[in-house]
XYZ file of C-alpha atoms in Angstrom:
506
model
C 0.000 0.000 0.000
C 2.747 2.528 0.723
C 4.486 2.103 -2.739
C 0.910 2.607 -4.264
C -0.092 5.830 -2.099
C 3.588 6.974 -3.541
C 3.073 5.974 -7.307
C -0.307 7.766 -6.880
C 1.546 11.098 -5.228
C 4.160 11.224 -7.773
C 1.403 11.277 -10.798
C -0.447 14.007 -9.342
C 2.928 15.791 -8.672
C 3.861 15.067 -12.366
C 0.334 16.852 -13.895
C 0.847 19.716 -11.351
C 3.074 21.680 -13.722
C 0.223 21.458 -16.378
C -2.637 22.095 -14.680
C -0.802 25.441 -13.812
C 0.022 26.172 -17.065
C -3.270 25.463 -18.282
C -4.901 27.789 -15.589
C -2.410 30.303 -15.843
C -3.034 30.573 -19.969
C -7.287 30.478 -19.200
C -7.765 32.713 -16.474
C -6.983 36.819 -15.527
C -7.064 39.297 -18.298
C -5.103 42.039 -19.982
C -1.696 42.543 -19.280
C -1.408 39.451 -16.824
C -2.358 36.891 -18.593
C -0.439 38.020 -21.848
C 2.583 38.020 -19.478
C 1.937 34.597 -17.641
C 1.777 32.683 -21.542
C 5.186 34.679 -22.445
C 7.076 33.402 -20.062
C 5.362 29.767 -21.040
C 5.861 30.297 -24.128
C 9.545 31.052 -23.641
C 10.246 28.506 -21.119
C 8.337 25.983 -23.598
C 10.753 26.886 -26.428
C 14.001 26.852 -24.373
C 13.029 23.189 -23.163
C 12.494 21.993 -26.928
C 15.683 23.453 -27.813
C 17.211 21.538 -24.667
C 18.632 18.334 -25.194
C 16.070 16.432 -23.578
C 18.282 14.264 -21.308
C 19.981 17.233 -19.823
C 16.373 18.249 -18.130
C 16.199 17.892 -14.778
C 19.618 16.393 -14.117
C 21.099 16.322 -10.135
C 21.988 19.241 -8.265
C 23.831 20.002 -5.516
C 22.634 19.599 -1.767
C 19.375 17.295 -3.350
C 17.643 15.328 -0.708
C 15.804 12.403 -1.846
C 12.927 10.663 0.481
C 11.977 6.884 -1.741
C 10.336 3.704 -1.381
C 10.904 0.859 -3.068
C 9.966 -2.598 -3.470
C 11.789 -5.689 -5.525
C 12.997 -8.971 -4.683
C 16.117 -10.796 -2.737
C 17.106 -13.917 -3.556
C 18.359 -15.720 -0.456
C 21.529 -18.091 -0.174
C 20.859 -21.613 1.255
C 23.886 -21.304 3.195
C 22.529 -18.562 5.494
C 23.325 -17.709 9.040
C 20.145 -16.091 9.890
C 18.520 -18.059 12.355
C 19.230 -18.840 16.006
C 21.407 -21.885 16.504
C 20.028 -22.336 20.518
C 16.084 -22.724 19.419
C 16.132 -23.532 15.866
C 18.227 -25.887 13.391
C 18.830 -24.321 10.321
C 16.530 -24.362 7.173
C 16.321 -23.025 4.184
C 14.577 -19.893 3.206
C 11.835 -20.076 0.254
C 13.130 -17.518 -2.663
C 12.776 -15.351 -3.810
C 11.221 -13.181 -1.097
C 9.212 -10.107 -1.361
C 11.071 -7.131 -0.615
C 9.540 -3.367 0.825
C 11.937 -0.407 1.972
C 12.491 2.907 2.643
C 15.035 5.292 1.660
C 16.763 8.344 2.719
C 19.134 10.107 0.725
C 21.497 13.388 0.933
C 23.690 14.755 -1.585
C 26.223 17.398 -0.494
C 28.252 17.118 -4.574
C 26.607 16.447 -7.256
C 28.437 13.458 -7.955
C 28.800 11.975 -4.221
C 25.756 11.482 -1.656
C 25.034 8.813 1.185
C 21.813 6.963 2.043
C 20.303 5.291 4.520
C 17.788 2.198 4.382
C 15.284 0.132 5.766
C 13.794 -2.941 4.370
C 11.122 -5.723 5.506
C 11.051 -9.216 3.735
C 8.307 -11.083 4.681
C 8.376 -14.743 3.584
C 8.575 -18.497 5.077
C 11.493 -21.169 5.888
C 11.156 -24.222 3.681
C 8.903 -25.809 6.776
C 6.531 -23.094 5.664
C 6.734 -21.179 8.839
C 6.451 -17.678 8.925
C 9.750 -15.310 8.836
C 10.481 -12.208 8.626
C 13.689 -10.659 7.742
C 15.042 -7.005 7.680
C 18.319 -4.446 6.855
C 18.862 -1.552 8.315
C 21.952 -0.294 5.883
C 23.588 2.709 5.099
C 26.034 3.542 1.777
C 27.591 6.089 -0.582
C 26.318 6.841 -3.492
C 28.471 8.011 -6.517
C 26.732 8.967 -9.675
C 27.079 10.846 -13.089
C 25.045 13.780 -12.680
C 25.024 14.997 -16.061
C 21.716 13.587 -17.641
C 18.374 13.099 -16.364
C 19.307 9.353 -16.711
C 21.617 8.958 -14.176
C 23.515 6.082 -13.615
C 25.082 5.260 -9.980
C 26.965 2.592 -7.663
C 26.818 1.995 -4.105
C 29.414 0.897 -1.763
C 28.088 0.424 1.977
C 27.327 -2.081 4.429
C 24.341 -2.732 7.790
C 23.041 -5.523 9.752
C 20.928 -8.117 8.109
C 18.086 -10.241 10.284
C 15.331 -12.242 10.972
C 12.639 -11.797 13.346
C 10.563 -15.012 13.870
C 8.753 -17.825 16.739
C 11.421 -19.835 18.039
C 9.686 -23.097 16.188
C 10.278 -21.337 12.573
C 14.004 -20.126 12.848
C 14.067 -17.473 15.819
C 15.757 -14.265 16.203
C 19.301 -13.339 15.155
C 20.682 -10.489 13.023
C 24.564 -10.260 11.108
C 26.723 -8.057 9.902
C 26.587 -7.400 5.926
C 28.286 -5.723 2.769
C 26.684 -4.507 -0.502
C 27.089 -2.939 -3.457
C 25.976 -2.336 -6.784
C 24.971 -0.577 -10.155
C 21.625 1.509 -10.485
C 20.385 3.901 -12.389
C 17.492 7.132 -11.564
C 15.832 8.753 -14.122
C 14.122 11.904 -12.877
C 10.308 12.356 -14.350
C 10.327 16.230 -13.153
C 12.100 18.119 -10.499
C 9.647 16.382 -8.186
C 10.295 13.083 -9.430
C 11.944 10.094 -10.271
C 12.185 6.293 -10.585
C 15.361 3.998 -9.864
C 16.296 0.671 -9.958
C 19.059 -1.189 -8.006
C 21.008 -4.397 -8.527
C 22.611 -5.286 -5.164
C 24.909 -8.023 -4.249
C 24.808 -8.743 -0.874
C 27.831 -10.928 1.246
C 27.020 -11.431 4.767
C 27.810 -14.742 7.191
C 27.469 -17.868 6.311
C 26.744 -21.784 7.850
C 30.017 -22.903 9.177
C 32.163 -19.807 8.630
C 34.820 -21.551 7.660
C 33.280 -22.247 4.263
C 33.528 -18.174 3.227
C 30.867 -15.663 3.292
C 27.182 -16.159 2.005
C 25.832 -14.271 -1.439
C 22.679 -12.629 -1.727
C 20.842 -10.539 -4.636
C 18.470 -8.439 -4.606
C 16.472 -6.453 -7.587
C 14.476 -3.432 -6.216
C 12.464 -0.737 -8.472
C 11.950 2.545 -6.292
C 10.393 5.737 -6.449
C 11.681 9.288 -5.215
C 10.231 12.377 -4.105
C 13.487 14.920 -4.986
C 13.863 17.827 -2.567
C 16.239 20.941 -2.483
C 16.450 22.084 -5.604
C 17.715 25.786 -6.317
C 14.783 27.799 -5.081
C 13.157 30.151 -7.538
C 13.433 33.885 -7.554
C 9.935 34.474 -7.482
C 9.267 34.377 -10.841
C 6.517 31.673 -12.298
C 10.110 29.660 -13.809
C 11.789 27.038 -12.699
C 13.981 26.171 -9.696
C 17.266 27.976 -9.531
C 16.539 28.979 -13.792
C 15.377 32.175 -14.087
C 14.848 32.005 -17.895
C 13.564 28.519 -17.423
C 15.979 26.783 -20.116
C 17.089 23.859 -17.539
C 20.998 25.726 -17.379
C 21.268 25.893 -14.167
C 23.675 28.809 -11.928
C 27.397 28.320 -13.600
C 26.036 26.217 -16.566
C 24.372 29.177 -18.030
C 26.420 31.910 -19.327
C 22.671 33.836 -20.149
C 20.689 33.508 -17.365
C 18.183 35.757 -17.989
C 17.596 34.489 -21.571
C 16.159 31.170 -22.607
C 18.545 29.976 -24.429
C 20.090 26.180 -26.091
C 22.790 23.846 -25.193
C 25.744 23.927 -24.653
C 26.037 27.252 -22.632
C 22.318 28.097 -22.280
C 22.698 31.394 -24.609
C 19.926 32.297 -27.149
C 20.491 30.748 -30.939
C 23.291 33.118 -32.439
C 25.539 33.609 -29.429
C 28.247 30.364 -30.214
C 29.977 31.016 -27.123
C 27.987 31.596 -24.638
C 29.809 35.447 -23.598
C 26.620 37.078 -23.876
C 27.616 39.007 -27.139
C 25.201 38.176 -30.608
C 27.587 36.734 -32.873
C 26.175 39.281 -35.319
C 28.719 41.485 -33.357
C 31.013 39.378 -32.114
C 34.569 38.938 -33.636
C 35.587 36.595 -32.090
C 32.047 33.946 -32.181
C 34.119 30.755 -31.189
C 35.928 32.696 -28.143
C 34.414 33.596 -25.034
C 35.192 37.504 -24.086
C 33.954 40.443 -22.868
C 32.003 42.979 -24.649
C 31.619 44.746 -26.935
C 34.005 43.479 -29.285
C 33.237 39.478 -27.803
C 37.402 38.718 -27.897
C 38.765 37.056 -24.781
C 41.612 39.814 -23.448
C 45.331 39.697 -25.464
C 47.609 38.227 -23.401
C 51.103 38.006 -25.727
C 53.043 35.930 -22.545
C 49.847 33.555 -22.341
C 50.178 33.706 -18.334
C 46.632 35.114 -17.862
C 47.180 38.507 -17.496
C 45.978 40.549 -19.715
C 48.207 42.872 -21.562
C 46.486 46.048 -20.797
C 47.266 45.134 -17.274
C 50.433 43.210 -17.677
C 53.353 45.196 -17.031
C 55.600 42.511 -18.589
C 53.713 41.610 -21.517
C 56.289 39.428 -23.147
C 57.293 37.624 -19.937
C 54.735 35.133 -18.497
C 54.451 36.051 -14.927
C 52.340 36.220 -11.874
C 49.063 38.179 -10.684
C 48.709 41.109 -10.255
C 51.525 43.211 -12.669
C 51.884 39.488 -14.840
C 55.803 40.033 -14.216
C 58.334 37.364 -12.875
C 59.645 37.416 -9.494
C 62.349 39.644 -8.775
C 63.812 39.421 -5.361
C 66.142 42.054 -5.286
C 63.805 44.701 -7.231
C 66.327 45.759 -9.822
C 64.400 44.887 -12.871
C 65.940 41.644 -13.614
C 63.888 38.725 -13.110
C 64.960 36.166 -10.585
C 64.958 33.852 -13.361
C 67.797 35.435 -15.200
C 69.791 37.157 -12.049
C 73.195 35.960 -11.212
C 72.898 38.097 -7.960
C 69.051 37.686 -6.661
C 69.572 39.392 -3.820
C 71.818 42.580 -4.336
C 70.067 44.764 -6.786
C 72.364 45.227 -9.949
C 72.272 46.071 -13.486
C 71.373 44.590 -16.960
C 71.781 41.514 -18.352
C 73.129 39.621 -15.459
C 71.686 41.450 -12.571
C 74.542 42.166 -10.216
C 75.792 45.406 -9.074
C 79.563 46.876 -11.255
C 82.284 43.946 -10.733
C 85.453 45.488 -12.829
C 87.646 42.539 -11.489
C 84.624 39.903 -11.746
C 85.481 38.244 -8.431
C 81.798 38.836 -7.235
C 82.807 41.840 -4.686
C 81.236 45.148 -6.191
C 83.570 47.679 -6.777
C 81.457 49.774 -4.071
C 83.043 47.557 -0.952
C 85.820 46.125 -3.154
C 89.386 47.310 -1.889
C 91.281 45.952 -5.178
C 89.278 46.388 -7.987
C 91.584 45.736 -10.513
C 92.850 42.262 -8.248
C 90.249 39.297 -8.068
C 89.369 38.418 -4.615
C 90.654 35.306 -3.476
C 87.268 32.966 -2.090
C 88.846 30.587 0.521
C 86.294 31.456 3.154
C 89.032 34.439 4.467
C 88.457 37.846 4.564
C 86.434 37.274 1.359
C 83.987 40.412 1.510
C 87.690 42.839 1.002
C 88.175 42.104 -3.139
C 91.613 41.500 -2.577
C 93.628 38.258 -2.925
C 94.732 36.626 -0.229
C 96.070 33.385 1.697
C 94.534 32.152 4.629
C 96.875 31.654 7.914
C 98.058 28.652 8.964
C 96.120 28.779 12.553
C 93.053 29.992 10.842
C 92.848 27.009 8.275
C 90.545 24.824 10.096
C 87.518 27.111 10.485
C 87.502 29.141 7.063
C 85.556 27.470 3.892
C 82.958 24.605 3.972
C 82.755 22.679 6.964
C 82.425 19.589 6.151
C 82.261 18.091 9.706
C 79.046 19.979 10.479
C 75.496 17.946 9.390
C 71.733 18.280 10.837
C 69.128 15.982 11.172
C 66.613 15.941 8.220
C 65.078 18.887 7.021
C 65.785 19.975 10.853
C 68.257 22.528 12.364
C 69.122 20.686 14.677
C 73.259 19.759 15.228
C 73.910 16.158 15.302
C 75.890 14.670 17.963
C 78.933 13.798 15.068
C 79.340 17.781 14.819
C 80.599 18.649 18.385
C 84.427 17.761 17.624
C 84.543 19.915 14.598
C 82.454 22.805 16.267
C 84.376 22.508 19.705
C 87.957 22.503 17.482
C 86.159 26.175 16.007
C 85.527 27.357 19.395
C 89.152 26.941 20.236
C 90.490 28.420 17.230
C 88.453 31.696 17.326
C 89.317 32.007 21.121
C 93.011 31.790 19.896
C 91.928 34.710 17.424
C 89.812 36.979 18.778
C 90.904 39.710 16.403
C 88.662 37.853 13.913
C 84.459 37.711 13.409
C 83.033 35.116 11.622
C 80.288 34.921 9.361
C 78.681 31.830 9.133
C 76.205 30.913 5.628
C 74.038 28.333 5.555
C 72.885 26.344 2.580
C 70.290 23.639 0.994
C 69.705 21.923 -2.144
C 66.740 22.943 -4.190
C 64.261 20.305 -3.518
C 61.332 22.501 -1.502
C 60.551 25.783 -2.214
C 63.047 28.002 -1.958
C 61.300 29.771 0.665
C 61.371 26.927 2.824
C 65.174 26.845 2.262
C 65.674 30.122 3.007
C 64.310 29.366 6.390
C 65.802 26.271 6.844
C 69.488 27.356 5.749
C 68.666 30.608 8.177
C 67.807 28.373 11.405
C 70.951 26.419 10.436
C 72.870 28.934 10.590
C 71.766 30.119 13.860
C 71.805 27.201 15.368
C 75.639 27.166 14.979
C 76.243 30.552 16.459
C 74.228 29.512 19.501
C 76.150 26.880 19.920
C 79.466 28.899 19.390
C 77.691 31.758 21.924
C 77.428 29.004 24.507
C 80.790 27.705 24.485
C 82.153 30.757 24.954
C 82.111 33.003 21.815
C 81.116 36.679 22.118
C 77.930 37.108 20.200
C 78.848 40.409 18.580
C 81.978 38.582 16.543
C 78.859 36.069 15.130
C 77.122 37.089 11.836
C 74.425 34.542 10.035
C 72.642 34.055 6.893
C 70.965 31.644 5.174
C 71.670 31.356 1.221
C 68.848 28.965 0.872
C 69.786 26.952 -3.286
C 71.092 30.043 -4.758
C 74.591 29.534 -4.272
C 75.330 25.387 -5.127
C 78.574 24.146 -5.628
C 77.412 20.633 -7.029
C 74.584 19.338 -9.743
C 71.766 19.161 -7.591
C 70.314 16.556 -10.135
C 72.055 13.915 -8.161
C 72.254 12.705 -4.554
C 75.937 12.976 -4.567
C 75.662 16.532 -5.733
C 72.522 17.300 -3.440
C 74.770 16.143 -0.430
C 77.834 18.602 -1.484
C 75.117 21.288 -1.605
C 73.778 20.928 1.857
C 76.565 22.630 3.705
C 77.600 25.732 6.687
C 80.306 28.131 5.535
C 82.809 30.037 7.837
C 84.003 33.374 6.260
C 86.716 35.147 8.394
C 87.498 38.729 8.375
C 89.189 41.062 11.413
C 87.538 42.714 13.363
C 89.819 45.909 12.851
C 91.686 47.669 10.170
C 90.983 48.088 6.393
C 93.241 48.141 3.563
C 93.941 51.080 1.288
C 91.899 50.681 -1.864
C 94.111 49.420 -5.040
């Protein structure tokens, strides 16, 4: 009786929309009515030009209340029945099967539901049984069409409610799934049917699980479509052509598939393609061309201020660290601002010491970790040799800045040298490979760094003779395409200089 009180609701729900018309287009007078069978008459001819299986398709946050009814076809090697008042027996199939539904779908594409289902029927002794479910599952459909095919995954308890002379009382754990399809009659409406396979105990568990099928042909009542905006048109379509919010690029015209624009707009950007010179591009009026963009990195080039270099919201130029014009990309010194091509401040001697702190210009600096910041060639001491340069004897734990306990020699060996020297600060680097970001190494190669001049600071060493930085990747010394060369890469720096004292500029 409950499936036929619901077949009998959904028809009247399905003539509903008629009857309206019809009484909409034969009552009221003048300007009213004239109105009222325009917008029919346009909603009419948007629908015929709508592909018709693209009509009432699902929506987003859609509840769905169903019955259904079908069959289950029972395995003779079934559990359900009470072992302490009844021996096992066979269940006649198939059995009648009756259920309700609830249903909630948050995605279009994704929803859950839950179930309950009777199945009256009788043990092969012809007693009276009754079994039940009480299941819940997802739900994941194509939500495209009207006809919309699905597949559940879920699981429940299975029973049997009966007198202890017919097979007693006893319910088990179960697993479904299966195929379906819905096809929606109306935004009201729609019919389904399920194929389940069922796997749930079985006699003797040792012999596997127990199979079951069902069939079941339901109906839905469909609830939470997009509300109207007062208007006598459909749900969530103001010009009532069944495009629905981001699928129609017209929505106040009826218009056809695929963007919902009236005949004579190709693309759907809401300029006639009487007018439009561009009628297979979506753009912006009134010319109907989608924005130039020469560098192709979506920034328009009336709003690009590198138009031929693809770049990055808002001025569509590359990143340029040091703000001298030269992109990162391209800039041999990212973080001293510099000149064209290369990016780095006036070097006359090249030995990467602008000539604005360089003390020899016209003599290449000597890198060996001493004094290295003058521009003038040099050798380092014989005391200071063990803390200038890469160190290799100082490591971290992974992507951590934290000292390992195999680093204390080499770092307590430092401590003793600078004490020997305290005419001389040291500046210690840090540096990564470039797997990460490179702000992430920045930070990481930073906190390295620091961690070594606490560790100097509390053995002894002044603070004020300590100066950090972290390099981060831009300064490797090996291909960090391999490990060997990522390991080489991952290293602290000491750079010496004294503390007093400059040289006369050469």
């Amino acid at each position: 009786m409950a499936i036929v009180s619901v077949l009998a609701l959904g028809g009247l729900l399905a003539l509903a929309p008629a009857r309206a018309s019809g009484s909409g287009s034969g009552s009221g007078s003048g300007s009213g009515s004239t109105s009222g069978s325009a917008r029919a008459e346009g909603r009419a001819d948007a629908r015929s030009d709508t592909p018709p299986m693209r009509r009432w398709a699902p929506e987003r946050n859609m509840f769905e209340l169903g019955v259904w009814g079908g069959l289950l076809v029972l395995n003779h090697a079934h559990e359900l029945y009470d072992p302490r008042v009844a021996p096992h027996a066979r269940y006649r199939r198939p059995a009648f099967d009756l259920g309700l539904r609830f249903a909630y779908f948050p995605l279009r594409w994704l929803g859950g539901e839950l179930e309950v289902g009777v199945m009256p029927t009788r043990n092969e002794a012809d007693a009276r049984t009754t079994l039940y479910t009480v299941r819940g599952h997802f739900v994941g459909q194509l939500p495209w069409w009207r006809l919309t095919p699905f597949l559940v995954v879920g699981g429940g308890g299975m029973g049997v409610a009966s007198a202890p002379s017919a097979l007693g009382n006893d319910i088990d754990a179960s697993f479904h799934w299966g195929p379906g399809a819905k096809f929606f009659i109306n935004r009201w409406l729609a019919v389904r049917l399920d194929l389940r396979h069922l796997v749930g105990a079985r006699r003797e568990i040792r012999n596997g699980a127990a199979s079951h099928f069902e069939a079941l042909l339901g109906l839905s009542v469909t609830l939470g479509r997009s509300k109207d905006d007062g208007r006598d048109d459909d749900a969530g379509d103001p010009d009532g052509d069944n495009f629905y919010g981001e699928d129609d690029a017209c929505p106040n015209e009826p218009g056809v598939y695929p963007h919902g624009c009236p005949d004579g707009d190709a693309d759907g950007d809401g300029v006639g393609d009487e007018v439009d010179e561009c009628p297979d591009e979506p753009g912006p009026g009134p010319r109907g061309c989608p924005a130039a963009d020469r560098d192709g990195d979506e920034v328009a080039d009336e709003d690009d201020a590198c138009p031929d270099q693809p770049g990055a919201k808002p001025d569509g130029c590359p990143p340029d660290s040091d703000g001298d014009g030269v992109s990162d990309a391209e800039d041999r010194c990212i973080d001293q601002p510099g000149d064209p091509p290369d990016g780095c401040p006036p070097d006359a001697d090249e030995d990467g010491v602008p000539d604005a702190t360089d003390d020899c210009r016209k003599e290449p600096e000597t890198i060996n970790g001493y004094e290295d910041d003058d521009g003038c060639p040099d050798e380092v001491p014989e005391r200071l040799t063990g803390v200038t340069g890469v160190m290799p004897g100082i490591t971290f734990e992974t992507n951590s800045a934290k000292i390992t306990r195999e680093s204390y020699a080499t770092l307590d060996q430092t401590v003793e040298t600078l004490k020997a020297n305290p005419k001389y600060d040291v500046r210690i680097e840090g540096h990564t490979d470039d797997r990460g970001t490179r702000e992430h190494n920045l930070t990481l190669s930073q906190r390295r760094a620091d961690a070594v001049a606490d560790y100097l600071a509390s053995k002894g060493i002044d603070r004020s003779r300590i100066e950090t930085r972290g390099a981060g990747p831009d300064h490797p010394v090996a291909d960090n395409g391999t490990a060997e060369g990522r390991a080489q890469n991952r290293r602290i720096e000491f750079k010496l200089r004294k503390r007093v004292g400059r040289r006369k500029k050469r």
